[in-house]
PDB file of C-alpha atoms in Angstrom:
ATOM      1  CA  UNK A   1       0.000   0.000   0.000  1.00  0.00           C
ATOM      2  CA  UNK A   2       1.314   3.580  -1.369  1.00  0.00           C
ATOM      3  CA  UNK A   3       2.020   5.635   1.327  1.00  0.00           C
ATOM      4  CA  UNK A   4       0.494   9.189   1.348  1.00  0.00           C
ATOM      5  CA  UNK A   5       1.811  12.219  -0.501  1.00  0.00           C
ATOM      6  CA  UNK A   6       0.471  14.833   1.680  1.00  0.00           C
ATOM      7  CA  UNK A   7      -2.503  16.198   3.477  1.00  0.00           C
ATOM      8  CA  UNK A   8      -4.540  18.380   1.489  1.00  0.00           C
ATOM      9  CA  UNK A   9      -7.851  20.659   3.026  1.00  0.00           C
ATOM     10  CA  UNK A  10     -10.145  22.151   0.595  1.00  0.00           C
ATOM     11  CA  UNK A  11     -12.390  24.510   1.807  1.00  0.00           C
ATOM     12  CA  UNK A  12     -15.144  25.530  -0.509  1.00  0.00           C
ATOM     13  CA  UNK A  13     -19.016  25.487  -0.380  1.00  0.00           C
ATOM     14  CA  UNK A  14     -19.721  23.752  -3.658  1.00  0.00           C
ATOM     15  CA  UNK A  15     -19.883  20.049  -3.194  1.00  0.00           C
ATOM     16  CA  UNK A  16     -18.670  19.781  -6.723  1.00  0.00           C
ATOM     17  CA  UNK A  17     -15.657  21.365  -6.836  1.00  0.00           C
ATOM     18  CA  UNK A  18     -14.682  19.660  -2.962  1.00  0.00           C
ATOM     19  CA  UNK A  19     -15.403  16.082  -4.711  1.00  0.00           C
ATOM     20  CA  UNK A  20     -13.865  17.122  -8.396  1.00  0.00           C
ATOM     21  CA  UNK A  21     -10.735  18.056  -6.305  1.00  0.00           C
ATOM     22  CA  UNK A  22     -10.943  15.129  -4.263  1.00  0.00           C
ATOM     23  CA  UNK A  23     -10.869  12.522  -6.883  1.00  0.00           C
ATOM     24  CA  UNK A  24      -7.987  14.381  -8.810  1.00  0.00           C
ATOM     25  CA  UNK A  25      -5.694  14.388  -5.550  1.00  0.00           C
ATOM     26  CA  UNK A  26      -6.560  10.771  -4.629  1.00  0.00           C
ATOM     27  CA  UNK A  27      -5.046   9.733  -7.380  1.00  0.00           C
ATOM     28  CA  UNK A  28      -2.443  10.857  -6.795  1.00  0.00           C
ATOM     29  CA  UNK A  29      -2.284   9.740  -3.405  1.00  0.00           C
ATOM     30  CA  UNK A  30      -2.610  12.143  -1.499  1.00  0.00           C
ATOM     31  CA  UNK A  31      -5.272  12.430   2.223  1.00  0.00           C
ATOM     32  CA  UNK A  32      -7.578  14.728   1.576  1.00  0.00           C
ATOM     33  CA  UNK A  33     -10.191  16.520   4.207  1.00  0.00           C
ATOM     34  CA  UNK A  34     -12.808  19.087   2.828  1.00  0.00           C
ATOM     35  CA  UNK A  35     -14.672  21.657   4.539  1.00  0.00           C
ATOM     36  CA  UNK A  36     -17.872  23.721   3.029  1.00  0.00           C
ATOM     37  CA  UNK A  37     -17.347  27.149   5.681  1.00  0.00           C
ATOM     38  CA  UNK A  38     -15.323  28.382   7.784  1.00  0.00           C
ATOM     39  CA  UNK A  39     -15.687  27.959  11.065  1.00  0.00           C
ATOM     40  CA  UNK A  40     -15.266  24.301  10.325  1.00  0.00           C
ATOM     41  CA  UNK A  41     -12.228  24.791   8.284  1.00  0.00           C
ATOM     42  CA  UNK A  42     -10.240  26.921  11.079  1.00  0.00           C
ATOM     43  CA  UNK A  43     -11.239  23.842  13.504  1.00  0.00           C
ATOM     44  CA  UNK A  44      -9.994  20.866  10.974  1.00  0.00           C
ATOM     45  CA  UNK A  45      -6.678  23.209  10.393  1.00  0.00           C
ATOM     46  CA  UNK A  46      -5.908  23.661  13.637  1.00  0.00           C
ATOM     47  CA  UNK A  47      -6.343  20.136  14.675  1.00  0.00           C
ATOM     48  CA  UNK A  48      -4.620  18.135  11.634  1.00  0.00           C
ATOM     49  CA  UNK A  49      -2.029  20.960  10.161  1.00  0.00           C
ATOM     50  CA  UNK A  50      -1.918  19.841   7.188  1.00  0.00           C
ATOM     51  CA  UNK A  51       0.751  20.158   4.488  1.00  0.00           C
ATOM     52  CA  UNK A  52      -1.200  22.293   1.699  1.00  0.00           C
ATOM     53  CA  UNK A  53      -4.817  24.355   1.978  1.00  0.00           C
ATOM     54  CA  UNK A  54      -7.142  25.080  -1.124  1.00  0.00           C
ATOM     55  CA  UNK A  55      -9.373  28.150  -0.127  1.00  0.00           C
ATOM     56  CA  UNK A  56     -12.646  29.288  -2.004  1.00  0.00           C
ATOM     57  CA  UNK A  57     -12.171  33.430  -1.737  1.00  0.00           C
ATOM     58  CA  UNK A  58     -16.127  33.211  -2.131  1.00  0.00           C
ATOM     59  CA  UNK A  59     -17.597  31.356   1.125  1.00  0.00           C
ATOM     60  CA  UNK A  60     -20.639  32.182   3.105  1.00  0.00           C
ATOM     61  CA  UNK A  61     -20.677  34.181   6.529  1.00  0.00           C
ATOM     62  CA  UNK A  62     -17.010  33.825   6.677  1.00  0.00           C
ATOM     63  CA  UNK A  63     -15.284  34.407   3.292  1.00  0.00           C
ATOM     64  CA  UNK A  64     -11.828  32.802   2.441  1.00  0.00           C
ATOM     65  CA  UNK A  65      -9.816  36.387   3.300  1.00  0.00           C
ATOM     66  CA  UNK A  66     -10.922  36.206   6.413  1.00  0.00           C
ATOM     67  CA  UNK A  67     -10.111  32.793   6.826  1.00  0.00           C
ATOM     68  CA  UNK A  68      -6.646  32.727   5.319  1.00  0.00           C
ATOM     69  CA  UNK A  69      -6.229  35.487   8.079  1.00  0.00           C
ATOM     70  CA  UNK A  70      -6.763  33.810  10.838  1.00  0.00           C
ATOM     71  CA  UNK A  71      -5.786  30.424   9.989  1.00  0.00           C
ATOM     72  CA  UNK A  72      -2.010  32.402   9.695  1.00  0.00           C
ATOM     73  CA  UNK A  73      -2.251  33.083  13.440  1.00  0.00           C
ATOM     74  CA  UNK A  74      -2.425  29.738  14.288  1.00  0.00           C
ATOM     75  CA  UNK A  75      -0.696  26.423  13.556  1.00  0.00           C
ATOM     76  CA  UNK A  76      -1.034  27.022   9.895  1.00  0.00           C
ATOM     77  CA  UNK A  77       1.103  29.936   9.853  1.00  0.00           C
ATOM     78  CA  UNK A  78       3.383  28.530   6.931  1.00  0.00           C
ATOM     79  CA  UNK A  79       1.238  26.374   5.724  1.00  0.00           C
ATOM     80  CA  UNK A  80       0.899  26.872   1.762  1.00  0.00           C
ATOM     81  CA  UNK A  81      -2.527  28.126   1.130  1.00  0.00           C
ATOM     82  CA  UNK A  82      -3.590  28.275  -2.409  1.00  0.00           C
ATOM     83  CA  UNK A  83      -7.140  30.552  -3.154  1.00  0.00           C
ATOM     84  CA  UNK A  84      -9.628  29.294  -5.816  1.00  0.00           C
ATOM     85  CA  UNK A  85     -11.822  31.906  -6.851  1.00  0.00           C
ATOM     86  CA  UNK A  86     -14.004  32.648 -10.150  1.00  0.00           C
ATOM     87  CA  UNK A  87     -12.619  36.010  -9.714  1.00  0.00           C
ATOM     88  CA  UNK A  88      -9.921  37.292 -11.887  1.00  0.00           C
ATOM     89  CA  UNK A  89      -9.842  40.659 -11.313  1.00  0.00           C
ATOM     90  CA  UNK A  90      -6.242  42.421 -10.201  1.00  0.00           C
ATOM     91  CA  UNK A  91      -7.498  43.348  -6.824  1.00  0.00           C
ATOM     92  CA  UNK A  92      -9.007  40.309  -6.209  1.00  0.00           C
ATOM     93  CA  UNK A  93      -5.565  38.796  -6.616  1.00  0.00           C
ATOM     94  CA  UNK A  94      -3.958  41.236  -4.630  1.00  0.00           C
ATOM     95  CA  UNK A  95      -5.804  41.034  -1.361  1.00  0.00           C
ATOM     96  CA  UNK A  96      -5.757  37.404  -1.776  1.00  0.00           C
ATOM     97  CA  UNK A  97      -1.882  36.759  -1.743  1.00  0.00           C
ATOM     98  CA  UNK A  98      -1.737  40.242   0.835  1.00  0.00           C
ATOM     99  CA  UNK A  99      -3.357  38.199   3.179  1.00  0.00           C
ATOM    100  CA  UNK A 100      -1.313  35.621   3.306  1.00  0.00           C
ATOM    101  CA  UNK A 101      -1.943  33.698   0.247  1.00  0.00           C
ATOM    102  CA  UNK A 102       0.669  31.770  -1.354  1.00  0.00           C
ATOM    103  CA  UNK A 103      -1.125  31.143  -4.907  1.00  0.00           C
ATOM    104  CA  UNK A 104      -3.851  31.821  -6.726  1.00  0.00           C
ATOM    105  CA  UNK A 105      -6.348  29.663  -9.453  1.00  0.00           C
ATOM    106  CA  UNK A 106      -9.380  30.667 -11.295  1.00  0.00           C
ATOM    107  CA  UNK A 107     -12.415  28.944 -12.048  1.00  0.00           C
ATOM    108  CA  UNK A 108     -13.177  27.226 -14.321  1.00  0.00           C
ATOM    109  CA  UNK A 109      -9.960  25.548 -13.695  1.00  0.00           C
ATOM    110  CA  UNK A 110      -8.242  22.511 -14.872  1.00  0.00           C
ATOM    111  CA  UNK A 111      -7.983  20.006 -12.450  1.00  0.00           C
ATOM    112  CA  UNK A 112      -4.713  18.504 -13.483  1.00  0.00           C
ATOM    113  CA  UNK A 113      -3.020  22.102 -13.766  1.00  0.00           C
ATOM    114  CA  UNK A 114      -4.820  22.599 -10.127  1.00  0.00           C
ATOM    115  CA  UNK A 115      -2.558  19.281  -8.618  1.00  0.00           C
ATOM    116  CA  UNK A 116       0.421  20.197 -10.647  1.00  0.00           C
ATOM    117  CA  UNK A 117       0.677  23.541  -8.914  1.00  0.00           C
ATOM    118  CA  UNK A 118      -0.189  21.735  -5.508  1.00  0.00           C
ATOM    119  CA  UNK A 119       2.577  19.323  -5.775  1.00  0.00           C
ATOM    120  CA  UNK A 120       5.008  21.974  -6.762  1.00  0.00           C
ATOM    121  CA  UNK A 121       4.212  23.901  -3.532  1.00  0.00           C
ATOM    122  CA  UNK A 122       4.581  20.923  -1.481  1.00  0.00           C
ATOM    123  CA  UNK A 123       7.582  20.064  -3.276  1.00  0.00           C
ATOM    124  CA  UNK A 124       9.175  23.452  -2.077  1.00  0.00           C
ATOM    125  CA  UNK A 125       8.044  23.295   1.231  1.00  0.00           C
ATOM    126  CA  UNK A 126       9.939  20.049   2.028  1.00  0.00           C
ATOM    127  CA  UNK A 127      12.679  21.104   0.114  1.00  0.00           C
ATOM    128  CA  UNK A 128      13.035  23.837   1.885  1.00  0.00           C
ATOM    129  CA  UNK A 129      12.232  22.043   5.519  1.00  0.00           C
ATOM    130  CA  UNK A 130      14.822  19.471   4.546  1.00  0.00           C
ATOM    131  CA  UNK A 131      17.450  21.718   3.522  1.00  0.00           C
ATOM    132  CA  UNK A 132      17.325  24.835   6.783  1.00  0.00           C
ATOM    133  CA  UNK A 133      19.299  22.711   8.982  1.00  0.00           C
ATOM    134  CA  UNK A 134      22.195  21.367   6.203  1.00  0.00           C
ATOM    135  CA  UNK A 135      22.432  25.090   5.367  1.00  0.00           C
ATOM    136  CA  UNK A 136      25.831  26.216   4.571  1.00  0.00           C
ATOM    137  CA  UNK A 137      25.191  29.729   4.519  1.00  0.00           C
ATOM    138  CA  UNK A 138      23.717  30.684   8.187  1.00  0.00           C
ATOM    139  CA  UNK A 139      23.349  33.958   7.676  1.00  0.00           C
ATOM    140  CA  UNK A 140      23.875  36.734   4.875  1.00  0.00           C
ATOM    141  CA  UNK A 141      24.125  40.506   5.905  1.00  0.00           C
ATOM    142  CA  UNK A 142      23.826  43.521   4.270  1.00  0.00           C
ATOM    143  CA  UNK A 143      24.682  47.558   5.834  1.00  0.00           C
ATOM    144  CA  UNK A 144      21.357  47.745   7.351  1.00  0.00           C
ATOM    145  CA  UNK A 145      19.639  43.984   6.545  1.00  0.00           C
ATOM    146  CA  UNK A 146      20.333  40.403   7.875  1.00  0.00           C
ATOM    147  CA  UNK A 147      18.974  37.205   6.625  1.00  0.00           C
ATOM    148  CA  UNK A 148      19.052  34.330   8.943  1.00  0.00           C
ATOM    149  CA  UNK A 149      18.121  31.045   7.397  1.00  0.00           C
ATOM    150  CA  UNK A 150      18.798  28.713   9.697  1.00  0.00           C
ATOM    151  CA  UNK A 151      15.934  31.136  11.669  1.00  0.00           C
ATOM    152  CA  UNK A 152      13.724  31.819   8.574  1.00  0.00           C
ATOM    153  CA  UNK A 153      14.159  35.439   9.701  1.00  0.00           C
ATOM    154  CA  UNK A 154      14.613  38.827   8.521  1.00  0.00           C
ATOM    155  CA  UNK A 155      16.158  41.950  10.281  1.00  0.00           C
ATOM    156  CA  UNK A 156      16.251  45.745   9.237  1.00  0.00           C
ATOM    157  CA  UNK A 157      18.238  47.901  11.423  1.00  0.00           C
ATOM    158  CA  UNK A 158      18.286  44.962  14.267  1.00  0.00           C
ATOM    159  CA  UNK A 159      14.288  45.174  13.882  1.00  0.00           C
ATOM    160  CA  UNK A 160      12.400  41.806  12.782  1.00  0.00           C
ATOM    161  CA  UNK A 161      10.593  41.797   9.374  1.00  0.00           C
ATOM    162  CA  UNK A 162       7.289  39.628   9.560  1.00  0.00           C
ATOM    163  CA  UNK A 163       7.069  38.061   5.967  1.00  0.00           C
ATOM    164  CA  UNK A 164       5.652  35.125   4.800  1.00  0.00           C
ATOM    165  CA  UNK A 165       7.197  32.078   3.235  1.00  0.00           C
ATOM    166  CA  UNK A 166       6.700  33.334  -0.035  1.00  0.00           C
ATOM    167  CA  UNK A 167       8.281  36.341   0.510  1.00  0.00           C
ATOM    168  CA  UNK A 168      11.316  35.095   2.930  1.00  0.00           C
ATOM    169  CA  UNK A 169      11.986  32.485  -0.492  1.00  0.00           C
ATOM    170  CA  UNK A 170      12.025  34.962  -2.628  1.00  0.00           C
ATOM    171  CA  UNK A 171      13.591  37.648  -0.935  1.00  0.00           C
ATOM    172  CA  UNK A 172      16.723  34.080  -0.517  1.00  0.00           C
ATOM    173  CA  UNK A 173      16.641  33.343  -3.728  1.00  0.00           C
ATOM    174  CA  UNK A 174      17.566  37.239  -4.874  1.00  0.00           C
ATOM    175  CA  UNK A 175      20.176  37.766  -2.267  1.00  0.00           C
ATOM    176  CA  UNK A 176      22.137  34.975  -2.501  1.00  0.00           C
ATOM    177  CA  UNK A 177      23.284  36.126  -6.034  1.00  0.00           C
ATOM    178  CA  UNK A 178      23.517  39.844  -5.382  1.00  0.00           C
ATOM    179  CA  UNK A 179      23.105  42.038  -9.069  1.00  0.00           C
ATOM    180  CA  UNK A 180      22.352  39.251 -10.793  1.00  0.00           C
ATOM    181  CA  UNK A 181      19.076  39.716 -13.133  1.00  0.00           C
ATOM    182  CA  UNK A 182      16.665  36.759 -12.425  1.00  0.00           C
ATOM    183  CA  UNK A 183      14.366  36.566 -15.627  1.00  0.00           C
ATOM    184  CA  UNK A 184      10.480  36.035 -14.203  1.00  0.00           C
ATOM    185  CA  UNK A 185      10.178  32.341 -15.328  1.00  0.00           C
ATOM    186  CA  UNK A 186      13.428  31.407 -13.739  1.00  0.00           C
ATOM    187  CA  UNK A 187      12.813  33.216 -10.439  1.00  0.00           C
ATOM    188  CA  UNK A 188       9.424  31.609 -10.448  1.00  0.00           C
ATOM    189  CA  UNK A 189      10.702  28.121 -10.893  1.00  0.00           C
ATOM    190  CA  UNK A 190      12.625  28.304  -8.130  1.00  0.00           C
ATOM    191  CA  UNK A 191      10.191  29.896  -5.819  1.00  0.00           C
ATOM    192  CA  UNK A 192       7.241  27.962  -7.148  1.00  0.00           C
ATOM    193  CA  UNK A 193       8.775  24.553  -8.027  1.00  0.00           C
ATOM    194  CA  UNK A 194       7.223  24.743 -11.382  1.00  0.00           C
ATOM    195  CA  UNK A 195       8.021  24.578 -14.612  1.00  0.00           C
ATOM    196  CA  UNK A 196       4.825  26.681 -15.428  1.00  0.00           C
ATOM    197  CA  UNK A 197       4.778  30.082 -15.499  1.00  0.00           C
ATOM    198  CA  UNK A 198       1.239  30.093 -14.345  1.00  0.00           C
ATOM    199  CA  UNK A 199       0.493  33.609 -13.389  1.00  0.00           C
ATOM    200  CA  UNK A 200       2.695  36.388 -13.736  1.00  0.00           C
ATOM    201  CA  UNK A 201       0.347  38.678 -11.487  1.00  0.00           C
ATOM    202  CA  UNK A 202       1.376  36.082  -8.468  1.00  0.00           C
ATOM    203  CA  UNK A 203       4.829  36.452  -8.689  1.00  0.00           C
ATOM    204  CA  UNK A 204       4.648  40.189  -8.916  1.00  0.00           C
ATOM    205  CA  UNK A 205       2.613  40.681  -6.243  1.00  0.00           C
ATOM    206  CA  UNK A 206       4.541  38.472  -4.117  1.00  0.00           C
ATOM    207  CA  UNK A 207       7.612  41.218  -4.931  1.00  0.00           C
ATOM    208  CA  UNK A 208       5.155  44.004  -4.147  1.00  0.00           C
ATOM    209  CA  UNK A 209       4.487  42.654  -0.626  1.00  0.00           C
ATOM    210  CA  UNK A 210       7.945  42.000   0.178  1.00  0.00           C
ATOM    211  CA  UNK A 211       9.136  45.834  -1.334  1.00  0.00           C
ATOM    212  CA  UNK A 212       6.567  47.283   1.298  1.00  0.00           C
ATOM    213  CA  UNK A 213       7.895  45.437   4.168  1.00  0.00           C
ATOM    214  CA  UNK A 214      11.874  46.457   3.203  1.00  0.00           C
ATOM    215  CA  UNK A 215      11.644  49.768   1.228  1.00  0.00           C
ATOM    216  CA  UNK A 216      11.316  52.628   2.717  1.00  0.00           C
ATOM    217  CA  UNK A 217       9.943  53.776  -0.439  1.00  0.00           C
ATOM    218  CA  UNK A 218       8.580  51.261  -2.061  1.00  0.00           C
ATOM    219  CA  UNK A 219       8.141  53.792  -5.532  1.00  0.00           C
ATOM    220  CA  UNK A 220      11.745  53.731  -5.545  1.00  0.00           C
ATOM    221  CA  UNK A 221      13.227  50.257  -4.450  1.00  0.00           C
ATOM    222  CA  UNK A 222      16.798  50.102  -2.718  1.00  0.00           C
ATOM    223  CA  UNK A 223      16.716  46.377  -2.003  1.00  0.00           C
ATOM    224  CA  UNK A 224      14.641  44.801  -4.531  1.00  0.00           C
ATOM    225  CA  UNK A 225      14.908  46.123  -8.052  1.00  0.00           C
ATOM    226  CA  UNK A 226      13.345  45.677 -11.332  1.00  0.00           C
ATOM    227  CA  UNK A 227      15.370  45.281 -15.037  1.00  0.00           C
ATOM    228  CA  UNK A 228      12.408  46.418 -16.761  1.00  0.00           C
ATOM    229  CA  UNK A 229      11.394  44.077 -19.492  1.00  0.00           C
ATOM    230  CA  UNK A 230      13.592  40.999 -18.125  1.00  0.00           C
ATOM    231  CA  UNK A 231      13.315  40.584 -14.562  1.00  0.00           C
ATOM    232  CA  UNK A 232      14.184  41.171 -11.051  1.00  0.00           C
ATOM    233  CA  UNK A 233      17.636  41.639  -9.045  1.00  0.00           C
ATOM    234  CA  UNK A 234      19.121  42.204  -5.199  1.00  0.00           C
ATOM    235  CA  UNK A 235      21.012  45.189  -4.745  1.00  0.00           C
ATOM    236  CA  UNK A 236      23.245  45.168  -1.874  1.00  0.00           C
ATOM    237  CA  UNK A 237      25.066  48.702  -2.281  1.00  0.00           C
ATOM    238  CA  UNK A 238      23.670  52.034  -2.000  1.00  0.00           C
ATOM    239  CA  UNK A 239      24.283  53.437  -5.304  1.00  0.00           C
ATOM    240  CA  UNK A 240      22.267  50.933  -7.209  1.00  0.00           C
ATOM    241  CA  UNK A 241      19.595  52.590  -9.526  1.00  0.00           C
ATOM    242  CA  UNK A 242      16.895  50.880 -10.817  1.00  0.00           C
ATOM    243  CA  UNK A 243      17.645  50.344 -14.920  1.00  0.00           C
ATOM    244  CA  UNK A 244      14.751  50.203 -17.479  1.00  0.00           C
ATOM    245  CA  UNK A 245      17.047  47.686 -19.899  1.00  0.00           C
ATOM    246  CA  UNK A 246      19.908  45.079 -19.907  1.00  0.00           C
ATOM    247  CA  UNK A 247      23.381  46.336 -20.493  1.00  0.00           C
ATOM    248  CA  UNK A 248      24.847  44.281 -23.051  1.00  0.00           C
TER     249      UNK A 248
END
């Protein structure tokens, strides 16, 4: 007998999407608990922790912003949470992943993209939970800026940073390469543990979250810089300007 891949808990009020889901990610082994609102959902989360979350944005009494909210006060603090939503629009997005949303999927969906990008996330997860204690690099600081990975933890000034996974991986991936341009698909493979681009809009506001935690103005970036029309770089010196090309 196969031994699970994961726990997965899908929260949404249509019975379905919960059982459409279900079959897809028992196939490929995975345990999977659903909830239909959420008051339930913060209960089941709280009690099993389990290694991935599907969220409807559109619940009843208790929408999925609210519950992504509180379910990162609790044990599921970095637990991946991915929203499904038949909204598309840009702000819809936004205060989705600003809450503490790691993804985001819009109905109608395909199911088999839908487990793809769940196993990707999961895949990056235990990567990275495997990896924090065989870390070479402890620690990398910056005039102003320390990032402690054996601690999953960011400083300014000697002041914690609160970000969320998404943001602490990112924010890793740019720093340990300081200057160098990371094209978008790149920078999202590594992140996302995809080979699909999926949604650009996720990746940039994931770098639009983490600019307002460590810019003082976030207009004009110091840390986190875009290369217009290629991609996104670290900048670990002072005089770094942001440039609108490549220099060949």
């Amino acid at each position: 007998m196969k031994s699970s891949e994961g726990s997965i808990l899908v929260i949404d009020d249509e019975r379905e999407i919960t059982e459409l889901i279900t079959l897809f990610l028992e196939r490929e082994d995975f345990t999977v608990y659903t909830s239909d609102n959420g008051t339930d959902a913060l209960r089941i989360a709280e009690s099993l922790v389990p290694d991935l979350i599907v969220l409807d944005v559109n619940l009843g009494r208790m929408d999925g912003i609210e519950v992504c909210r509180d379910l990162r006060k609790g044990a599921c603090a970095d637990v991946p949470i991915l929203f499904l939503s038949c909204k598309s629009e840009d702000r819809d997005i936004i205060r989705g992943l600003s809450e503490g949303g790691d993804d985001y999927i819009t109905k109608p969906f395909s199911p088999s993209q839908l487990v793809a990008r769940i196993q990707a996330h999961i895949r990056r997860r235990r990567t990275r939970e495997r990896t924090s204690t065989e870390e070479q690099v402890v620690s990398l600081n910056f005039p102003g800026l320390e990032i402690d990975f054996r601690g999953l933890e960011v400083r300014m000034e000697g002041e914690p940073i609160a970000l969320s996974a998404k943001e602490f991986e990112l924010l890793s991936v740019l720093a340990r390469q300081p200057n160098r341009v990371f094209p978008l698909e790149e920078l999202y493979r590594r992140v996302w543990q995809s080979d699909s681009m999926g949604d650009t809009r996720t990746l940039m506001v994931h770098i639009s979250n983490l600019r307002k935690k460590l810019e003082i103005d976030p207009a004009r970036p110091r840390w986190v810089q875009t290369v217009r029309g290629f991609g996104y770089r670290f900048c670990p010196a002072n005089n770094c300007e942001e440039q609108s090309t490549l220099s060949n």
